[in-house]
Short mmCIF file of C-alpha atoms and ligand atoms in Angstrom, two decimals:
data_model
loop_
_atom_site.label_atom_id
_atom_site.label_comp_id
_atom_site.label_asym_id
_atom_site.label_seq_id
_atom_site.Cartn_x
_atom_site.Cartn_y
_atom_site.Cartn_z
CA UNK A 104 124.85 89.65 89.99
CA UNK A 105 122.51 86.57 89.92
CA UNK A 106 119.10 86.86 89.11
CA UNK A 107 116.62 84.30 89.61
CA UNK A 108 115.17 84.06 85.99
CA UNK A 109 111.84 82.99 87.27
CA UNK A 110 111.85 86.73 89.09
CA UNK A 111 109.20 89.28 87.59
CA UNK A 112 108.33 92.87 88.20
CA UNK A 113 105.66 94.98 89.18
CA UNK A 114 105.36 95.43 85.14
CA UNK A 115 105.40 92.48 84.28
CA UNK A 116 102.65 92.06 86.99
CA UNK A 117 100.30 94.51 86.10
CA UNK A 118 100.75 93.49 82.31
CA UNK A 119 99.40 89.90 83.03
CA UNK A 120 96.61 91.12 85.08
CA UNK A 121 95.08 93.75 82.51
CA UNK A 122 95.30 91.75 79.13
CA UNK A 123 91.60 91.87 79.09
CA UNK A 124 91.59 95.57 80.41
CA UNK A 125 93.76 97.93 77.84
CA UNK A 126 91.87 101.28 79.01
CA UNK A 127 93.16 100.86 82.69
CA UNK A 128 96.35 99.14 82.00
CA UNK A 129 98.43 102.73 80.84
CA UNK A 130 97.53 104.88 83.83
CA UNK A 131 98.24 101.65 86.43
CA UNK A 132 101.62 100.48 84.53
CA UNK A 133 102.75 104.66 84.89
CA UNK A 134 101.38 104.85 88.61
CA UNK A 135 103.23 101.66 89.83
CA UNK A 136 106.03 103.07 88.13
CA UNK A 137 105.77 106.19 89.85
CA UNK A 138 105.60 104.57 92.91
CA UNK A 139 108.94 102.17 92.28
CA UNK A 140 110.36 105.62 91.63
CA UNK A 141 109.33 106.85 94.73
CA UNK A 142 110.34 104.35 96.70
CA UNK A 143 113.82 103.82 94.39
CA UNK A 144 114.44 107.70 95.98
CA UNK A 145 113.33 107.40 99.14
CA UNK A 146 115.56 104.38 100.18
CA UNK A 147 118.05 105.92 98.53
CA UNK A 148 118.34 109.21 100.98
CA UNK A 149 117.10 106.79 104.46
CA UNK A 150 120.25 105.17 103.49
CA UNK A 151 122.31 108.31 104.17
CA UNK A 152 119.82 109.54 106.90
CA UNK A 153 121.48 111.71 109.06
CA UNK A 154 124.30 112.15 107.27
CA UNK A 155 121.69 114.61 105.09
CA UNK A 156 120.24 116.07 108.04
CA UNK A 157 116.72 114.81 106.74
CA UNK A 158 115.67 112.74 110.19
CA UNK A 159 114.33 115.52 112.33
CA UNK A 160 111.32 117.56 112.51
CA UNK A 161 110.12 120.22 110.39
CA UNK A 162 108.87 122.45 113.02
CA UNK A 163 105.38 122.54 111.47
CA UNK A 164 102.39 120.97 112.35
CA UNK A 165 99.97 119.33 109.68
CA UNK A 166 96.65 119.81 109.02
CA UNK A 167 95.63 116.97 111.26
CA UNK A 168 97.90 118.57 114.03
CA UNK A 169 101.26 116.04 114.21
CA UNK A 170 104.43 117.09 114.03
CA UNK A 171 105.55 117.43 110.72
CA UNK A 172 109.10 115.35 109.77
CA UNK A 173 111.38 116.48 107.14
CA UNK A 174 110.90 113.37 105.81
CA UNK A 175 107.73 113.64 105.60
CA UNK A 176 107.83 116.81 103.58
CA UNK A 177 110.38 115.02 101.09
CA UNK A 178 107.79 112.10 100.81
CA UNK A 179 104.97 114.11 99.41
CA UNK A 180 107.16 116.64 97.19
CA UNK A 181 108.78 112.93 95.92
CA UNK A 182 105.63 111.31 95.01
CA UNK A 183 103.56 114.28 94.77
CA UNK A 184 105.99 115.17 91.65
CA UNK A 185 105.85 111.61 90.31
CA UNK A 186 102.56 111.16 89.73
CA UNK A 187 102.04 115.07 88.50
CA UNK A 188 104.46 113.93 86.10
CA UNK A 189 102.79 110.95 85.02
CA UNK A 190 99.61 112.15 83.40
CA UNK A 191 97.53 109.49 84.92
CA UNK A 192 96.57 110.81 88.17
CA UNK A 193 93.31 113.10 88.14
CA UNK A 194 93.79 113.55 92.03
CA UNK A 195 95.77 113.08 94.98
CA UNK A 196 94.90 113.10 98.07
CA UNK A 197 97.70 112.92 100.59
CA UNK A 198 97.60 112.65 105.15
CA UNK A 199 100.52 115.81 104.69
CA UNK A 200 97.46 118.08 102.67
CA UNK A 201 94.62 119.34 103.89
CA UNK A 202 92.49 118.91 100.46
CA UNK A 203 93.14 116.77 97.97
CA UNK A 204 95.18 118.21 94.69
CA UNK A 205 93.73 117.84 91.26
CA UNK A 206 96.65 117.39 88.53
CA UNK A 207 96.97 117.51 84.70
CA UNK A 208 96.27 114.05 83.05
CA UNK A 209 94.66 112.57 80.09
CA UNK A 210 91.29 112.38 81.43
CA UNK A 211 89.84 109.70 79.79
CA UNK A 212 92.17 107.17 81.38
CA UNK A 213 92.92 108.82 84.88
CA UNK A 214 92.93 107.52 88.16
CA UNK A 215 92.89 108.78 91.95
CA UNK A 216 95.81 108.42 94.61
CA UNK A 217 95.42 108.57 98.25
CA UNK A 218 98.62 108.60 99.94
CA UNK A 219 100.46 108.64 103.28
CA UNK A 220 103.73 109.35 101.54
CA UNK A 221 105.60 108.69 104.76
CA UNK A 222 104.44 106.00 107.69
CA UNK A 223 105.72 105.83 111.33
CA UNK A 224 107.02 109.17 111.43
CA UNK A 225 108.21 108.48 115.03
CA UNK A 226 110.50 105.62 113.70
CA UNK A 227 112.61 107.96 111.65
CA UNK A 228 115.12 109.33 114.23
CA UNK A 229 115.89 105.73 115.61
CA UNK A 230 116.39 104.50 112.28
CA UNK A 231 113.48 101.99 112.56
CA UNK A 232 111.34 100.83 109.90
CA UNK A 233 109.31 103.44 107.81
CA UNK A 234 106.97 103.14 104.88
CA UNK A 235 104.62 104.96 102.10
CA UNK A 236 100.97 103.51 101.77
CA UNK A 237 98.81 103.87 98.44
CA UNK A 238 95.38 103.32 97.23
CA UNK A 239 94.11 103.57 93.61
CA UNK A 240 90.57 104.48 93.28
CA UNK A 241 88.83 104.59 90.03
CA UNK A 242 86.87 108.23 89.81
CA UNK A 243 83.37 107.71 90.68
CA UNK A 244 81.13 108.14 87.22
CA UNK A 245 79.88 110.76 86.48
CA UNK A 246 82.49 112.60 87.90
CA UNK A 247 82.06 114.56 91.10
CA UNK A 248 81.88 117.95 91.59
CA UNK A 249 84.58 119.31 94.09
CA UNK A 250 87.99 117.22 94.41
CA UNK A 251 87.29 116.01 97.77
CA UNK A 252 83.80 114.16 96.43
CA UNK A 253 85.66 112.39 93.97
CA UNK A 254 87.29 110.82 96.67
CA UNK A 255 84.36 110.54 99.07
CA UNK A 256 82.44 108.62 95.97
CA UNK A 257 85.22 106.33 94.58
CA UNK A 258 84.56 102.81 94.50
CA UNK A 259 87.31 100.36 96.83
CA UNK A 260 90.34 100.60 96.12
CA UNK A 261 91.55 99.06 92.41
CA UNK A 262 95.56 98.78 93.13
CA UNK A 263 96.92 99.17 96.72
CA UNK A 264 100.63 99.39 97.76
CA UNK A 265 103.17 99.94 100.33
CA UNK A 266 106.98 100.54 100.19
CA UNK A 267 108.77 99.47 103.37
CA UNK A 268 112.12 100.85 103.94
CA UNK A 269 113.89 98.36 106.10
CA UNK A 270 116.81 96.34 105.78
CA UNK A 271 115.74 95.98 102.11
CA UNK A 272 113.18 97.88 100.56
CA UNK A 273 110.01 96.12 99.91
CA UNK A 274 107.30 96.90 97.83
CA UNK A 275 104.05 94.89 98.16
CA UNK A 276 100.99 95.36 95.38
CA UNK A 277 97.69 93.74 95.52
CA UNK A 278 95.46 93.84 92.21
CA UNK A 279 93.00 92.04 90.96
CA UNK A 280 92.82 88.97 93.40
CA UNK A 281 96.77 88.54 93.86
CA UNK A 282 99.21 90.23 96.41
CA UNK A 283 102.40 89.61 95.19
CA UNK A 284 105.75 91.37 97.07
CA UNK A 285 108.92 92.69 95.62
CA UNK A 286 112.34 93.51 96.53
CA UNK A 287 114.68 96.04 95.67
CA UNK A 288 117.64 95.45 94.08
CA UNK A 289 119.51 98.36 94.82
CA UNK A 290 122.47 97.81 92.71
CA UNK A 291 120.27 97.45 89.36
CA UNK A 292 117.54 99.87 91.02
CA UNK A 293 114.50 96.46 89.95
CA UNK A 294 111.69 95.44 92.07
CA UNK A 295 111.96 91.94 91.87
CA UNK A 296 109.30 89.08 92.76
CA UNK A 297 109.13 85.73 92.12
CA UNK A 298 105.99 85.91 90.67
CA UNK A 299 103.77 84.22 92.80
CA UNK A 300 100.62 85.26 95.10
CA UNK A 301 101.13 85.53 98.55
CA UNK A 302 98.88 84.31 101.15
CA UNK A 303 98.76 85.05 104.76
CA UNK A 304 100.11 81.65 106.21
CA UNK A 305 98.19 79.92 108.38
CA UNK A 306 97.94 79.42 112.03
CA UNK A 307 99.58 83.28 112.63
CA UNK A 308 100.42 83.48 116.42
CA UNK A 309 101.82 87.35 116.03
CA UNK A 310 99.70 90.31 118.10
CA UNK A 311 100.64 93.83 117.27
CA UNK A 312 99.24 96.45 118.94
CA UNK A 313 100.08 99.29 121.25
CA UNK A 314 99.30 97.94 124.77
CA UNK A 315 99.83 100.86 126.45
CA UNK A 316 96.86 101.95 125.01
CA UNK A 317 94.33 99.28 126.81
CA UNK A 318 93.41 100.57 129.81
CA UNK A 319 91.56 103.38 127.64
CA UNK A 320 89.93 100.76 125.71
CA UNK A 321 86.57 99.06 125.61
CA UNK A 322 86.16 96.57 128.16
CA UNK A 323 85.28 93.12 125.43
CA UNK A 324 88.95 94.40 124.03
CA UNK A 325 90.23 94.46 127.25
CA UNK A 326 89.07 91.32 127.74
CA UNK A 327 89.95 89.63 124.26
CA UNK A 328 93.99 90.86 124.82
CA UNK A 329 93.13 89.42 128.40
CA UNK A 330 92.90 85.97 127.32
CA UNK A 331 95.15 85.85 124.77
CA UNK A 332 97.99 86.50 127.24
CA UNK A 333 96.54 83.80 129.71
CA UNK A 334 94.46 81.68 128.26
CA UNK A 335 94.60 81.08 124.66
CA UNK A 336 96.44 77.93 123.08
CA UNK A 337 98.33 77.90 121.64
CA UNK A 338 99.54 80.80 122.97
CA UNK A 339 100.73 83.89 120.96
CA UNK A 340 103.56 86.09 120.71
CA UNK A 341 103.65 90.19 121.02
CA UNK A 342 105.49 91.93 118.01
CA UNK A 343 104.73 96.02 117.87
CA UNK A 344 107.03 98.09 115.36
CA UNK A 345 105.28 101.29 115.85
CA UNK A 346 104.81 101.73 111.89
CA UNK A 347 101.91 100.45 110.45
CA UNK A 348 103.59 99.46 107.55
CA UNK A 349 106.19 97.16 109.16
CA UNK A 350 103.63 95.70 111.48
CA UNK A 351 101.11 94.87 108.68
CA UNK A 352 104.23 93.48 106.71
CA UNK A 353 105.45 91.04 109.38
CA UNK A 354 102.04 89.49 109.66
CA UNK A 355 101.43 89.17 106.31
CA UNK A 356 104.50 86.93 106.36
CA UNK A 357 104.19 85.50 109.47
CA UNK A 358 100.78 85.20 110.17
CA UNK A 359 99.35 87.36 112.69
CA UNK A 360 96.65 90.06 113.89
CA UNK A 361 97.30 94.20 113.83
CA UNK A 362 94.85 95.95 115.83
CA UNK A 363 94.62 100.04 116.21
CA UNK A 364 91.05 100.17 117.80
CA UNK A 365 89.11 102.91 118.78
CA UNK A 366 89.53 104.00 122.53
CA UNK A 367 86.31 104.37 125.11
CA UNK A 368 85.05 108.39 124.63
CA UNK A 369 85.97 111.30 123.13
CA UNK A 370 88.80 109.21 120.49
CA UNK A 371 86.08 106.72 119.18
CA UNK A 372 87.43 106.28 115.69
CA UNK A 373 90.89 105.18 116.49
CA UNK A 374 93.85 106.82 114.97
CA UNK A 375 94.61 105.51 111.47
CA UNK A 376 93.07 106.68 108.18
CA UNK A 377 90.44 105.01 106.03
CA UNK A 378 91.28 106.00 102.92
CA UNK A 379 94.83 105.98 102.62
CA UNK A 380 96.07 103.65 105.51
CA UNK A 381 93.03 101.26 106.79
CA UNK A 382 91.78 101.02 103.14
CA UNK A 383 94.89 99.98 100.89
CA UNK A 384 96.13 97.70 104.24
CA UNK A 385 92.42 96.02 103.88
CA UNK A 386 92.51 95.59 100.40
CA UNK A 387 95.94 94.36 100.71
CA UNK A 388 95.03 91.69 103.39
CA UNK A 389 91.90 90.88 101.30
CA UNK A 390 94.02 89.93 97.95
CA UNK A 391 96.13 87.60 100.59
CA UNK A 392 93.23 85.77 102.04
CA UNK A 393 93.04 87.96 104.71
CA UNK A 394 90.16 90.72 106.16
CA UNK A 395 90.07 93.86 107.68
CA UNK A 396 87.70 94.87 110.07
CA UNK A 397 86.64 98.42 112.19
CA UNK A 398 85.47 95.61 114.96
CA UNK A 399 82.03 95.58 113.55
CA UNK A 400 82.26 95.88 109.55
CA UNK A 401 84.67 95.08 106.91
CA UNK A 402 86.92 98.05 106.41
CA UNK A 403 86.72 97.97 102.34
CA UNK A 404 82.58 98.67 103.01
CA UNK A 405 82.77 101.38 104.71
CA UNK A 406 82.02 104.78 102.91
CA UNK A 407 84.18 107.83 103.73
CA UNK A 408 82.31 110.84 105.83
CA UNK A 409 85.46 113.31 105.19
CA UNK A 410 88.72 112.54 103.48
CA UNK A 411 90.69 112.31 106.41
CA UNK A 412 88.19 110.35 108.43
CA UNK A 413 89.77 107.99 110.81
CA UNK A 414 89.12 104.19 111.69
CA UNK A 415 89.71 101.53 114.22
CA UNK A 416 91.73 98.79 112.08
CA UNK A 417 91.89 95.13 113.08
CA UNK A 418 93.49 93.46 110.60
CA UNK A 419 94.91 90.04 109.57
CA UNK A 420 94.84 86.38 108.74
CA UNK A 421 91.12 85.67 108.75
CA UNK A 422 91.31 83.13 110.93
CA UNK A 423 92.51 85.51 113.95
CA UNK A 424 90.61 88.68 112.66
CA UNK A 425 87.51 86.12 112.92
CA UNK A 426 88.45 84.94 116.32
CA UNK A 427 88.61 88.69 117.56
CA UNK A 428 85.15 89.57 116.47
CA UNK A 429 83.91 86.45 118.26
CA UNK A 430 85.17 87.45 121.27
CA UNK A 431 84.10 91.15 121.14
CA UNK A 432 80.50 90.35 120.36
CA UNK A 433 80.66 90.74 116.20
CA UNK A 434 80.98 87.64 114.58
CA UNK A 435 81.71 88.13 111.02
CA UNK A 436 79.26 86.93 108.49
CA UNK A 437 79.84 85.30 105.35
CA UNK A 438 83.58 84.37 105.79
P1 FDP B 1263 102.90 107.84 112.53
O1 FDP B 1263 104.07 107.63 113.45
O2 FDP B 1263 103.33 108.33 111.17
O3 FDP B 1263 101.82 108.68 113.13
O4 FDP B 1263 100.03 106.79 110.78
C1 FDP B 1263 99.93 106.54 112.13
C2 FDP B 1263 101.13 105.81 112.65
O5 FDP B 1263 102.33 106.39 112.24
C3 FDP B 1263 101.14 104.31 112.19
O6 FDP B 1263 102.01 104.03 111.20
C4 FDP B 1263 101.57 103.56 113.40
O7 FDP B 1263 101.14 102.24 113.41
C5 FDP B 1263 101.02 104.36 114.49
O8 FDP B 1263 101.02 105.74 114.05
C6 FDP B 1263 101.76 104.20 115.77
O9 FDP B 1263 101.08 104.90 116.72
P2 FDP B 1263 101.21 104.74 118.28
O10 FDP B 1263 102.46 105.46 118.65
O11 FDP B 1263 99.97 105.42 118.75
O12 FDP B 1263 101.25 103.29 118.59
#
């Protein structure tokens, strides 16, 4: 099998970014390694899908009241497990639990985990593109109280990470200024990179969002989707996966704009997560010369009300996220 020998791995990755930071490097090499675990087992059984019976629902309803997958399940025992078994992780807090779980670690060089061990749960039976999103949050000092203040206190996120399970598996990292992506090799079971940042490209002309959703949206959005479909040159094109995780991913390749915004009334925070969707995809654009934005304030300044709080997410290469806020009436400031 050929192997570029300029590739490098998530190791090698996080070993050049903490030489001047020994006490964090341990717990990040064994969470990232957790995490290629994860996702080395989780690609493994999509691959099979159906032939396991694990695509269909588990006839329970989580505590945010979806529909629970089997997948789903399988996603948080799988990295749930990992990171207990690491001894690195003082807490995780995971979209398929209602509170977030403290586990045993060495607590002088422990770090929290918010997850959403499985993305795009409605992708699963059509054998569409599914991920697992990950922030890293140092523990705020001096340490809170109950688990769920630990999270509600934590600085942005330190690492963030997704794994999309597509026709490769992809894993995607941002630390310390860089977002670098990996691949899979699924015969030697290596995340491979070729060791170089990535930055969103310019001049994006990808949209993703669910349009169905407009008419139940805020007029200046209305209005912004409004022109780009008749007015805006050059004009754009309209790519929507249905998994945050594959959406995000495409643009951050491409060069394009997500948006999951809030809708007029009762569902004024939108539908995605802060802490363990809007927050690791924000820090994730931010490494890749990107922002992230709630339509009025960067997404990585916002501090956390509950642990499951939801968000509107724009999100993107800056040049587009900054054209949207022009339009809706808030311009972004000092980008
Ligand atoms: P899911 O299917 O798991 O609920 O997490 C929310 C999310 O996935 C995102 O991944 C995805 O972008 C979004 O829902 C899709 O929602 P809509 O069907 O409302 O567009």
């Amino acid at each position: 099998m050929y192997k570029n020998p300029s590739f490098g791995t998530p190791f090698d990755f996080i070993m050049e970014k903490t030489s001047d930071n020994q006490t964090e490097r341990t717990p990040l090499l064994l969470i990232t390694a957790a995490i290629e675990q994860g996702g080395r087992t989780m690609a493994s059984l999509l691959r099979k899908g159906p032939l396991l019976g694990i695509t269909g629902s588990a006839q329970i309803r989580n505590v945010q009241g979806e529909e629970v997958q089997t997948l789903d399940q399988i996603g948080q025992e799988t990295f749930l497990g990992l990171f207990r078994r690491s001894r690195a992780v003082l807490s995780v807090l995971s979209e398929e639990a209602e509170m977030p779980e403290v586990l045993p670690c060495d607590e002088k060089t422990s770090l929290l985990v918010a997850m959403d061990p499985l993305d795009g749960s409605s992708n699963i039976s059509v054998n569409a593109p599914i991920g697992s999103i990950f922030s890293i949050f140092r523990p705020p000092a001096p340490s809170s109280s109950s688990p769920e203040g630990l999270f509600l206190n934590a600085s942005s996120p330190l690492l963030s990470a997704y794994l999309l399970y597509s026709v490769s598996t992809s894993l995607v990292l941002a630390f310390s200024g860089e977002t670098r992506v990996f691949t899979l090799d699924p015969d030697t079971g290596e995340f491979l990179g070729d060791g170089s940042p990535w930055r969103f490209p310019d001049k994006g002309k990808i949209y993703s969002t669910n349009e169905a959703y407009l008419p139940r949206w805020e007029k200046p959005l209305q209005d912004y989707l409004s022109w780009i479909k008749k007015e805006r040159n050059p004009s754009m094109i309209l790519r929507y996966i249905g998994a945050l995780v594959g959406d995000f991913h495409r643009n951050l390749l491409k060069g394009g704009i997500y948006l999951y915004p809030a809708e007029a009334g009762e569902k004024t925070s939108g539908k995605l997560r802060l802490l363990y969707e809007a927050c690791p995809m924000a820090h994730i654009a931010r490494n890749a010369g990107g922002i992230a934005t709630d339509g009025k304030q960067d997404i990585l300044t916002i501090v956390p009300r509950s642990v499951h709080q939801r968000v509107p997410l724009i999100v993107g290469s800056v040049d587009l996220v900054r054209e949207f806020q022009e339009r809706t009436g808030h311009p972004l400031s000092g980008l």
